[in-house]
Short mmCIF file of C-alpha atoms in Angstrom, two decimals:
data_model
loop_
_atom_site.label_atom_id
_atom_site.label_comp_id
_atom_site.label_asym_id
_atom_site.label_seq_id
_atom_site.Cartn_x
_atom_site.Cartn_y
_atom_site.Cartn_z
CA MET A 1121 111.20 110.78 96.57
CA GLY A 1122 113.26 113.59 94.87
CA ASP A 1123 110.74 115.59 92.89
CA ARG A 1124 107.22 116.67 92.44
CA ARG A 1125 106.71 113.89 89.70
CA ARG A 1126 106.85 111.27 92.30
CA LEU A 1127 104.19 113.10 94.35
CA GLY A 1128 101.89 113.06 91.42
CA HIS A 1129 102.80 115.65 89.18
CA GLY A 1130 103.81 114.39 85.94
CA ALA A 1131 104.50 110.84 87.03
CA ARG A 1132 102.08 109.27 84.37
CA HIS A 1133 101.38 111.53 81.49
CA ARG A 1134 99.67 110.04 78.66
CA ALA A 1135 99.23 112.06 75.48
CA VAL A 1136 95.67 112.78 75.33
CA HIS A 1137 95.69 113.01 71.65
CA GLY A 1138 95.29 109.38 70.79
CA ALA A 1139 92.69 108.18 68.28
CA SER A 1140 89.28 109.80 68.77
CA ALA A 1141 86.40 107.38 69.25
CA SER A 1142 84.17 109.60 67.11
CA GLY A 1143 86.21 108.86 63.90
CA ALA A 1144 88.28 111.34 61.86
CA ARG A 1145 91.19 112.71 63.87
CA ARG A 1146 91.29 116.48 64.63
CA THR A 1147 94.45 118.22 64.03
CA PRO A 1148 95.75 118.57 67.68
CA CYS A 1149 97.01 121.95 68.68
CA PRO A 1150 100.45 122.23 70.36
CA VAL A 1151 99.93 121.48 74.06
CA ALA A 1152 101.59 121.33 77.40
CA VAL A 1153 100.02 118.52 79.05
CA ILE A 1154 99.68 119.05 82.88
CA ARG A 1155 98.96 116.08 85.11
CA ARG A 1156 97.04 116.92 88.39
CA LEU A 1157 95.20 115.30 91.21
CA LEU A 1158 95.17 111.68 90.47
CA PRO A 1159 96.61 109.51 87.72
CA ALA A 1160 93.69 109.32 85.43
CA LEU A 1161 93.14 113.32 85.32
CA LEU A 1162 94.87 115.22 82.44
CA VAL A 1163 94.08 118.76 81.40
CA ALA A 1164 95.53 120.08 78.19
CA ILE A 1165 96.57 123.78 78.18
CA SER A 1166 96.42 125.15 74.79
CA ALA A 1167 96.82 128.60 73.11
CA CYS A 1168 94.15 127.46 70.61
CA SER A 1169 90.65 129.05 69.99
CA ASN A 1170 87.97 128.72 72.42
CA ALA A 1171 85.83 127.11 69.80
CA VAL A 1172 85.76 123.48 71.02
CA PRO A 1173 82.54 121.66 69.84
CA GLU A 1174 83.73 118.46 71.44
CA ALA A 1175 83.33 119.80 74.85
CA GLU A 1176 79.70 120.91 74.40
CA PRO A 1177 78.18 117.56 75.80
CA PHE A 1178 80.15 118.03 78.88
CA LEU A 1179 79.44 121.77 79.68
CA GLY A 1180 78.75 122.44 83.31
CA VAL A 1181 79.96 121.73 86.84
CA TRP A 1182 80.88 118.21 87.77
CA ALA A 1183 81.91 116.76 91.14
CA SER A 1184 83.74 113.55 91.49
CA GLN A 1185 82.49 110.70 93.58
CA GLY A 1186 85.34 110.41 95.87
CA TRP A 1187 88.70 111.99 94.83
CA GLY A 1188 87.65 115.53 96.00
CA ILE A 1189 87.66 117.07 92.48
CA ILE A 1190 85.45 119.52 90.61
CA LEU A 1191 85.54 119.88 86.82
CA HIS A 1192 84.23 122.98 85.45
CA VAL A 1193 83.78 122.80 81.59
CA HIS A 1194 82.74 126.24 80.15
CA GLU A 1195 83.11 128.26 76.77
CA GLY A 1196 85.77 125.84 75.51
CA ASP A 1197 87.79 125.81 78.73
CA ALA A 1198 88.12 123.27 81.41
CA ASP A 1199 88.97 124.23 85.15
CA VAL A 1200 89.97 121.64 87.68
CA TYR A 1201 89.41 122.39 91.38
CA GLU A 1202 90.62 120.42 94.47
CA THR A 1203 87.81 120.79 96.98
CA SER A 1204 87.23 119.66 100.70
CA ALA A 1205 85.14 120.67 103.44
CA THR A 1206 87.64 123.55 104.53
CA HIS A 1207 88.55 124.99 101.03
CA CYS A 1208 88.35 124.99 97.28
CA LEU A 1209 91.32 125.65 95.22
CA ARG A 1210 91.77 125.91 91.47
CA ALA A 1211 94.57 123.52 90.48
CA SER A 1212 94.65 123.94 86.70
CA SER A 1213 92.78 125.62 83.80
CA GLY A 1214 92.95 125.49 80.16
CA SER A 1215 91.41 124.63 76.94
CA ALA A 1216 88.89 121.58 76.73
CA ARG A 1217 89.92 120.69 73.23
CA ASN A 1218 90.01 116.88 72.81
CA ILE A 1219 88.31 116.30 76.07
CA ASP A 1220 86.25 113.66 74.45
CA ASP A 1221 89.45 111.65 74.24
CA PHE A 1222 89.16 110.78 77.88
CA VAL A 1223 85.65 111.86 78.96
CA THR A 1224 82.32 110.19 78.27
CA LEU A 1225 78.77 110.34 79.63
CA ASP A 1226 77.05 107.38 81.12
CA GLY A 1227 73.52 108.40 81.84
CA ALA A 1228 73.46 111.34 84.22
CA ARG A 1229 77.22 110.71 85.15
CA LEU A 1230 80.34 111.90 83.50
CA VAL A 1231 83.29 109.20 83.30
CA LEU A 1232 86.79 110.05 83.14
CA THR A 1233 89.15 107.20 81.89
CA ASP A 1234 92.86 107.06 81.49
CA GLY A 1235 95.43 104.49 81.98
CA GLY A 1236 93.27 102.15 83.56
CA ARG A 1237 91.73 104.52 86.03
CA VAL A 1238 88.07 105.41 86.27
CA VAL A 1239 86.53 108.50 87.92
CA TYR A 1240 82.90 109.33 87.89
CA PHE A 1241 81.30 112.59 88.35
CA VAL A 1242 77.92 114.00 89.15
CA ALA A 1243 76.55 117.32 87.82
CA LEU A 1244 76.19 120.34 90.26
CA PRO A 1245 73.83 123.23 89.45
CA ASP A 1246 76.74 125.79 90.06
CA LEU A 1247 80.33 126.20 91.00
CA PRO A 1248 80.43 126.16 94.79
CA ALA A 1249 80.99 129.78 96.28
CA ALA A 1250 84.01 128.54 98.15
CA CYS A 1251 85.77 128.13 94.77
CA SER A 1252 85.60 131.89 94.08
CA THR A 1253 86.95 133.05 97.43
CA THR A 1254 90.40 133.97 98.34
CA LEU A 1255 92.26 131.25 100.18
CA ASP A 1256 93.46 131.67 103.72
CA ALA A 1257 97.12 130.45 103.55
CA SER A 1258 97.85 130.88 107.35
CA PRO A 1259 99.50 127.92 109.35
CA GLN A 1260 96.15 127.21 110.94
CA ALA A 1261 94.27 126.93 107.61
CA VAL A 1262 97.11 124.76 106.13
CA LEU A 1263 97.03 122.37 109.35
CA GLY A 1264 93.26 122.28 108.68
CA ALA A 1265 93.54 121.33 105.06
CA VAL A 1266 95.86 118.44 106.13
CA VAL A 1267 93.55 117.20 108.75
CA THR A 1268 90.48 117.49 106.34
CA ALA A 1269 92.36 115.64 103.48
CA VAL A 1270 93.40 112.72 105.67
CA GLU A 1271 90.01 112.55 107.24
CA GLU A 1272 88.18 112.67 103.88
CA HIS A 1273 90.42 110.43 101.74
CA PHE A 1274 92.83 108.33 103.71
CA HIS A 1275 92.23 104.44 103.35
CA PRO A 1276 91.96 102.41 105.55
CA GLY A 1277 91.46 105.41 107.95
CA VAL A 1278 93.12 107.08 110.70
CA ASP A 1279 94.69 105.43 113.78
CA PRO A 1280 93.03 105.49 117.18
CA GLU A 1281 95.38 108.30 118.36
CA TRP A 1282 94.50 110.58 115.56
CA ALA A 1283 91.87 112.82 117.31
CA GLY A 1284 94.26 113.36 120.13
CA ARG A 1285 97.15 114.49 117.95
CA VAL A 1286 94.56 116.87 116.00
CA ALA A 1287 93.31 118.29 119.34
CA ALA A 1288 96.99 118.96 120.40
CA LEU A 1289 98.07 120.75 117.11
CA THR A 1290 99.31 124.31 117.87
CA PRO A 1291 99.73 126.39 114.63
CA PRO A 1292 103.29 128.00 114.56
CA PRO A 1293 103.64 131.74 113.83
CA ALA A 1294 103.27 132.86 110.14
CA GLY A 1295 106.46 132.35 108.34
CA ASP A 1296 107.96 129.60 110.48
CA ASP A 1297 107.93 126.99 107.73
CA ALA A 1298 110.18 124.68 109.65
CA ALA A 1299 107.77 124.67 112.65
CA LEU A 1300 104.89 124.10 110.20
CA LEU A 1301 106.63 121.07 108.55
CA ALA A 1302 107.42 119.48 111.95
CA ALA A 1303 103.87 119.84 113.05
CA ILE A 1304 102.50 118.26 109.82
CA THR A 1305 104.91 115.24 109.94
CA GLU A 1306 104.35 114.56 113.59
CA LEU A 1307 100.60 114.43 112.77
CA LEU A 1308 101.03 112.07 109.78
CA THR A 1309 104.07 109.82 110.67
CA PRO A 1310 102.03 107.58 112.99
CA LEU A 1311 99.77 106.64 110.17
CA ARG A 1312 102.61 104.45 109.22
CA ASP A 1313 102.00 104.36 105.40
CA PRO A 1314 104.89 105.09 103.04
CA ALA A 1315 102.45 106.36 100.30
CA ILE A 1316 101.72 109.44 102.37
CA ALA A 1317 103.91 112.28 101.21
CA LEU A 1318 104.58 115.98 101.73
CA GLN A 1319 106.41 118.33 99.49
CA PRO A 1320 107.05 121.59 101.39
CA GLY A 1321 107.68 124.25 98.58
CA ALA A 1322 110.69 123.51 96.59
CA GLY A 1323 112.26 121.32 99.50
CA PRO A 1324 112.67 117.46 99.27
CA ILE A 1325 109.51 115.33 99.59
CA TRP A 1326 109.00 113.85 103.07
CA ALA A 1327 107.35 110.50 103.59
CA PRO A 1328 107.21 108.13 106.58
CA SER A 1329 110.07 105.58 106.64
CA PRO A 1330 108.72 102.09 105.77
CA GLY A 1331 111.58 100.84 108.00
CA GLY A 1332 114.22 98.25 107.06
CA ALA A 1333 117.39 98.95 105.28
CA GLY A 1334 115.95 100.01 102.08
CA SER A 1335 117.13 103.60 102.13
CA ALA A 1336 120.66 102.50 103.18
CA LEU A 1337 120.64 100.06 100.31
CA ALA A 1338 119.79 102.57 97.84
CA ALA A 1339 122.56 104.87 98.96
CA ALA A 1340 125.10 102.09 98.83
CA LEU A 1341 124.27 101.15 95.55
CA ARG A 1342 124.36 104.63 94.10
CA ALA A 1343 127.80 105.15 95.92
CA GLY A 1344 129.25 101.95 94.68
CA THR A 1345 129.84 100.53 98.03
CA LEU A 1346 127.72 97.66 97.23
CA LEU A 1347 128.18 96.30 93.50
CA PRO A 1348 131.09 98.54 92.68
CA GLY A 1349 131.37 99.18 88.90
CA ALA A 1350 127.47 98.79 88.38
CA THR A 1351 125.77 101.15 85.81
CA ILE A 1352 123.62 103.81 87.25
CA ALA A 1353 120.92 105.15 85.10
CA GLY A 1354 117.45 106.87 85.04
CA ALA A 1355 118.67 109.90 87.20
CA GLY A 1356 120.10 107.53 89.95
CA GLY A 1357 116.98 105.45 89.98
CA ILE A 1358 118.28 102.32 88.07
CA VAL A 1359 121.10 100.12 88.78
CA ALA A 1360 122.50 97.46 86.45
CA PHE A 1361 125.06 94.88 87.04
CA ASP A 1362 126.44 91.67 85.43
CA LEU A 1363 126.81 89.15 88.00
CA GLY A 1364 128.53 86.61 85.72
CA GLY A 1365 127.26 83.17 84.34
CA GLY A 1366 124.40 84.94 82.45
CA VAL A 1367 122.70 86.28 85.75
CA GLN A 1368 122.02 89.97 85.59
CA TYR A 1369 120.98 92.25 88.45
CA LEU A 1370 118.61 94.99 88.02
CA GLY A 1371 117.86 97.33 90.82
CA LEU A 1372 114.83 99.75 90.59
CA LEU A 1373 115.22 102.27 93.37
CA ARG A 1374 111.99 103.98 92.28
CA LEU A 1375 109.59 103.20 89.51
CA GLY A 1376 109.43 106.49 87.66
CA GLY A 1377 111.19 109.88 87.56
CA SER A 1378 113.82 108.49 85.26
CA ALA A 1379 113.70 111.53 82.96
CA ASP A 1380 111.99 114.89 82.62
CA SER A 1381 108.61 113.61 81.47
CA SER A 1382 106.55 110.25 82.09
CA SER A 1383 106.96 109.19 78.46
CA GLY A 1384 110.77 109.72 78.85
CA SER A 1385 111.08 107.97 82.10
CA GLN A 1386 109.25 105.00 80.37
CA ARG A 1387 111.69 104.93 77.63
CA VAL A 1388 114.60 104.94 80.02
CA ILE A 1389 113.20 102.12 82.19
CA ALA A 1390 112.38 99.94 79.00
CA ALA A 1391 115.69 100.53 77.50
CA ALA A 1392 117.55 99.51 80.72
CA LEU A 1393 115.28 96.41 81.22
CA ASP A 1394 115.68 95.46 77.59
CA GLN A 1395 119.19 95.88 77.62
CA THR A 1396 119.55 93.77 80.72
CA LEU A 1397 117.47 90.86 79.47
CA ARG A 1398 119.30 90.71 76.11
CA HIS A 1399 122.31 89.39 77.98
CA ALA A 1400 120.48 87.50 80.71
CA SER A 1401 119.58 83.77 81.26
CA GLY A 1402 118.58 84.65 84.76
CA LEU A 1403 117.41 87.91 86.41
CA ILE A 1404 117.70 89.36 89.94
CA LEU A 1405 115.03 92.20 90.06
CA ASP A 1406 115.69 94.19 93.29
CA LEU A 1407 112.55 96.13 94.53
CA ARG A 1408 113.80 96.59 98.05
CA ALA A 1409 114.48 100.29 97.99
CA ALA A 1410 111.52 101.08 95.56
CA THR A 1411 108.98 102.85 97.81
CA THR A 1412 107.80 105.47 95.11
CA GLY A 1413 106.97 105.89 91.67
CA ALA A 1414 104.18 105.52 88.93
CA GLU A 1415 102.01 102.75 88.40
CA VAL A 1416 102.46 103.01 84.43
CA ASP A 1417 106.21 102.47 84.90
CA ALA A 1418 105.62 99.33 87.16
CA LEU A 1419 103.29 97.77 84.80
CA LEU A 1420 105.63 98.34 81.97
CA VAL A 1421 108.18 96.39 83.59
CA ALA A 1422 105.69 93.67 84.14
CA THR A 1423 105.03 93.32 80.27
CA ARG A 1424 108.51 91.71 79.88
CA PHE A 1425 107.45 88.64 82.09
CA VAL A 1426 103.59 87.91 81.63
CA THR A 1427 102.43 85.36 79.10
CA ALA A 1428 98.80 86.85 78.54
CA ARG A 1429 97.07 89.80 79.36
CA THR A 1430 96.60 89.93 83.03
CA VAL A 1431 94.36 91.95 85.29
CA VAL A 1432 96.73 92.37 88.19
CA ALA A 1433 94.52 94.39 90.47
CA THR A 1434 91.18 96.05 90.73
CA ILE A 1435 91.20 99.64 92.29
CA GLU A 1436 88.59 101.14 94.46
CA GLY A 1437 88.57 104.86 95.60
CA ARG A 1438 87.40 105.94 99.08
CA VAL A 1439 84.21 108.18 98.86
CA ASP A 1440 84.63 111.36 100.57
CA ASP A 1441 82.19 110.86 103.44
CA GLY A 1442 83.76 107.54 104.36
CA GLY A 1443 80.75 105.75 103.73
CA GLY A 1444 82.30 103.16 101.19
CA ARG A 1445 84.25 102.85 98.15
CA ILE A 1446 83.72 103.38 94.36
CA HIS A 1447 85.17 101.33 91.29
CA ALA A 1448 88.16 103.31 90.12
CA GLY A 1449 89.44 101.05 87.51
CA GLU A 1450 91.97 98.15 86.85
CA ALA A 1451 95.84 97.61 86.69
CA VAL A 1452 96.32 95.68 83.52
CA VAL A 1453 99.37 94.26 81.97
CA ASN A 1454 99.69 93.12 78.48
CA PRO A 1455 102.38 90.74 77.26
CA MET A 1456 105.16 91.85 74.84
CA PRO A 1457 104.57 90.64 71.15
CA THR A 1458 108.08 88.94 71.37
CA GLY A 1459 107.03 86.89 74.42
CA PRO A 1460 108.09 86.76 78.00
CA PHE A 1461 111.64 86.41 79.24
CA PRO A 1462 112.27 82.72 79.45
CA GLY A 1463 114.85 82.53 82.15
CA ARG A 1464 114.56 82.44 85.91
CA VAL A 1465 113.61 85.39 87.81
CA VAL A 1466 114.19 86.15 91.44
CA VAL A 1467 112.50 89.30 92.94
CA LEU A 1468 113.97 90.76 96.00
CA ILE A 1469 111.39 92.62 98.32
CA GLY A 1470 111.31 94.08 101.67
CA PRO A 1471 109.60 96.69 103.98
CA GLY A 1472 110.74 99.39 101.40
CA THR A 1473 108.81 97.71 98.56
CA ALA A 1474 105.79 100.05 98.41
CA GLY A 1475 103.51 101.89 96.01
CA PRO A 1476 103.81 100.80 92.43
CA ALA A 1477 106.91 98.61 93.13
CA GLU A 1478 104.66 96.59 95.38
CA LEU A 1479 102.07 96.34 92.79
CA LEU A 1480 104.81 95.14 90.40
CA ALA A 1481 105.89 92.37 92.83
CA LEU A 1482 102.34 91.30 93.14
CA ALA A 1483 102.10 91.18 89.45
CA LEU A 1484 105.17 88.82 89.18
CA ALA A 1485 104.55 86.70 92.12
CA PRO A 1486 102.04 84.21 90.47
CA LEU A 1487 104.48 83.49 87.42
CA THR A 1488 106.00 80.02 87.45
CA ASN A 1489 109.49 81.08 86.71
CA VAL A 1490 109.49 83.82 89.49
CA VAL A 1491 110.74 83.38 93.03
CA ILE A 1492 109.76 86.09 95.57
CA LEU A 1493 112.65 86.54 98.22
CA GLY A 1494 113.23 88.84 101.01
CA GLU A 1495 111.07 90.34 103.59
CA PRO A 1496 107.36 91.21 103.75
CA THR A 1497 106.47 94.38 101.78
CA ALA A 1498 104.84 97.47 103.17
CA GLY A 1499 101.33 96.68 102.48
CA SER A 1500 100.59 99.76 100.51
CA PRO A 1501 100.77 99.02 96.70
CA ARG A 1502 99.11 102.35 95.44
CA SER A 1503 100.01 106.06 94.60
CA PRO A 1504 98.71 108.82 96.55
CA LEU A 1505 95.93 111.18 95.78
CA VAL A 1506 97.50 114.79 95.35
CA ARG A 1507 96.14 117.66 97.47
CA THR A 1508 97.58 121.06 97.16
CA LEU A 1509 97.43 123.05 100.45
CA PRO A 1510 96.49 126.73 100.74
CA ASN A 1511 100.12 127.66 101.01
CA GLY A 1512 101.09 125.95 98.03
CA TRP A 1513 102.72 122.78 99.73
CA VAL A 1514 101.63 119.35 98.21
CA LEU A 1515 100.26 116.59 100.14
CA GLY A 1516 99.92 113.08 99.07
CA VAL A 1517 97.15 110.93 100.66
CA PRO A 1518 96.70 107.34 99.58
CA ASN A 1519 92.88 106.85 99.05
CA THR A 1520 92.35 103.60 97.27
CA GLU A 1521 92.01 99.80 97.96
CA VAL A 1522 94.00 97.48 95.77
CA THR A 1523 92.47 94.18 95.39
CA VAL A 1524 94.49 91.21 93.80
CA ASP A 1525 92.71 87.79 93.21
CA GLY A 1526 89.93 88.82 95.55
CA VAL A 1527 92.23 89.81 98.47
CA PRO A 1528 92.54 93.42 99.58
CA ARG A 1529 96.21 94.27 99.67
CA VAL A 1530 96.41 97.49 101.65
CA GLY A 1531 97.71 96.64 105.04
CA ASN A 1532 98.24 93.02 103.79
CA PRO A 1533 101.94 92.71 102.74
CA LEU A 1534 103.21 90.29 100.19
CA ILE A 1535 104.94 87.64 101.85
CA PRO A 1536 108.20 86.18 100.20
CA ASP A 1537 108.55 82.44 99.04
CA GLU A 1538 111.90 82.48 100.81
CA THR A 1539 113.11 84.72 103.54
CA ALA A 1540 116.43 86.81 103.50
CA VAL A 1541 116.85 89.88 106.06
CA LEU A 1542 118.81 92.67 105.12
CA THR A 1543 119.87 95.00 107.83
CA VAL A 1544 121.59 98.46 108.06
CA GLU A 1545 124.56 96.81 109.60
CA ASP A 1546 124.64 94.54 106.71
CA VAL A 1547 124.73 97.34 104.23
CA ALA A 1548 127.38 99.27 106.35
CA ALA A 1549 129.57 96.17 106.18
CA GLY A 1550 129.20 95.58 102.56
CA ARG A 1551 127.06 92.53 102.99
CA ASP A 1552 123.80 91.68 100.78
CA PRO A 1553 122.19 88.36 102.28
CA GLY A 1554 119.32 88.85 100.09
CA LEU A 1555 121.55 89.05 96.88
CA GLU A 1556 123.51 85.96 98.08
CA ALA A 1557 120.21 84.13 98.61
CA ALA A 1558 118.88 85.25 95.24
CA LEU A 1559 122.21 84.05 93.47
CA ALA A 1560 121.85 80.61 95.25
CA VAL A 1561 118.25 80.31 94.02
CA ILE A 1562 119.14 81.13 90.34
CA GLY A 1563 121.88 78.65 90.35
CA SER A 1564 119.89 75.82 91.92
#
């Protein structure tokens, strides 16, 4: 994780100016699209007039079912708030122009859809008073916001020692960011989910280690100590190498963040993938170091291999009170018009395969020309819900269940067809047993 996009800010932009369901297309204003809170929620900030007739059916205050979001549509503007039992924070604000491209009414509920994600909202009589108060940004308030975010949203729920760790929390002095970071990471690490993440200001993103040798593998590939001469692209996230005999290697060290925008990242990944497949009779797709990324990028990769429209997974979001889950959409892959890659594919997985990369592995696993090789995945094939803390830090809390073919996959790793263990010692010695085993499978 190297930037805010991979914690949920800009990781999966989709232009909100697609064809309108209402018929004739309005001329769009210049916009800067800001993605906040969850993959589906887009707010277009514009310098256009406040006269926005398409927003009129949605005027009012709307609270999401799950997700901890309030949408306030008023006088042509749309404000988005992150809300919890401890605070309410306005996360973004702008024009409601073209809001009907991704928001509809279903009876008394407002429904937001985008990129396969679905979020339901119910009407509130007024904006909660907490949304108009000044935030307390003290260390105690920040710790309280972290605790509340996890308790309200984390799926499958906290570990048995959580209450004890919360009781033992001691807020550090104001201004001691290092101590505050240490307190939060000590609280979160035992949850053992690599989709949890924290970005402290402009610093690097922290996430619990998924274990295994994924981080060492990524460093060695970037440094050229493994596969010297490989092409490194996508801001260090894509590694391509010709293994000879028509066999190509493509290592995805993350799914997303390959360019300054989501659309740019998708173009970079698509170009690298198509360039690799153009020269390949067999492919080794390495996902062992891909812990982070964007679902849209993962599903883009899968389009090159499926033969028909495929519902990879159904998604459910946790309801805030912990009383259940609510439908949140589907992960769908559509095939390429040119048809799928016809060669043999070996997908390398391991404990570092999490988030969208794990979803990609699940999408490819049923295909007849694909062999899954390596070690069990992390068991967390989802991206986190983004929460902004009172001091401006950003927390990622995974709040969804992902079900594939009727089987819940959170906490349920994908087991490889064939086992090949990679250790830190292997990487240090310049060895890659997984790659060697993959070459043997491709050649068999």
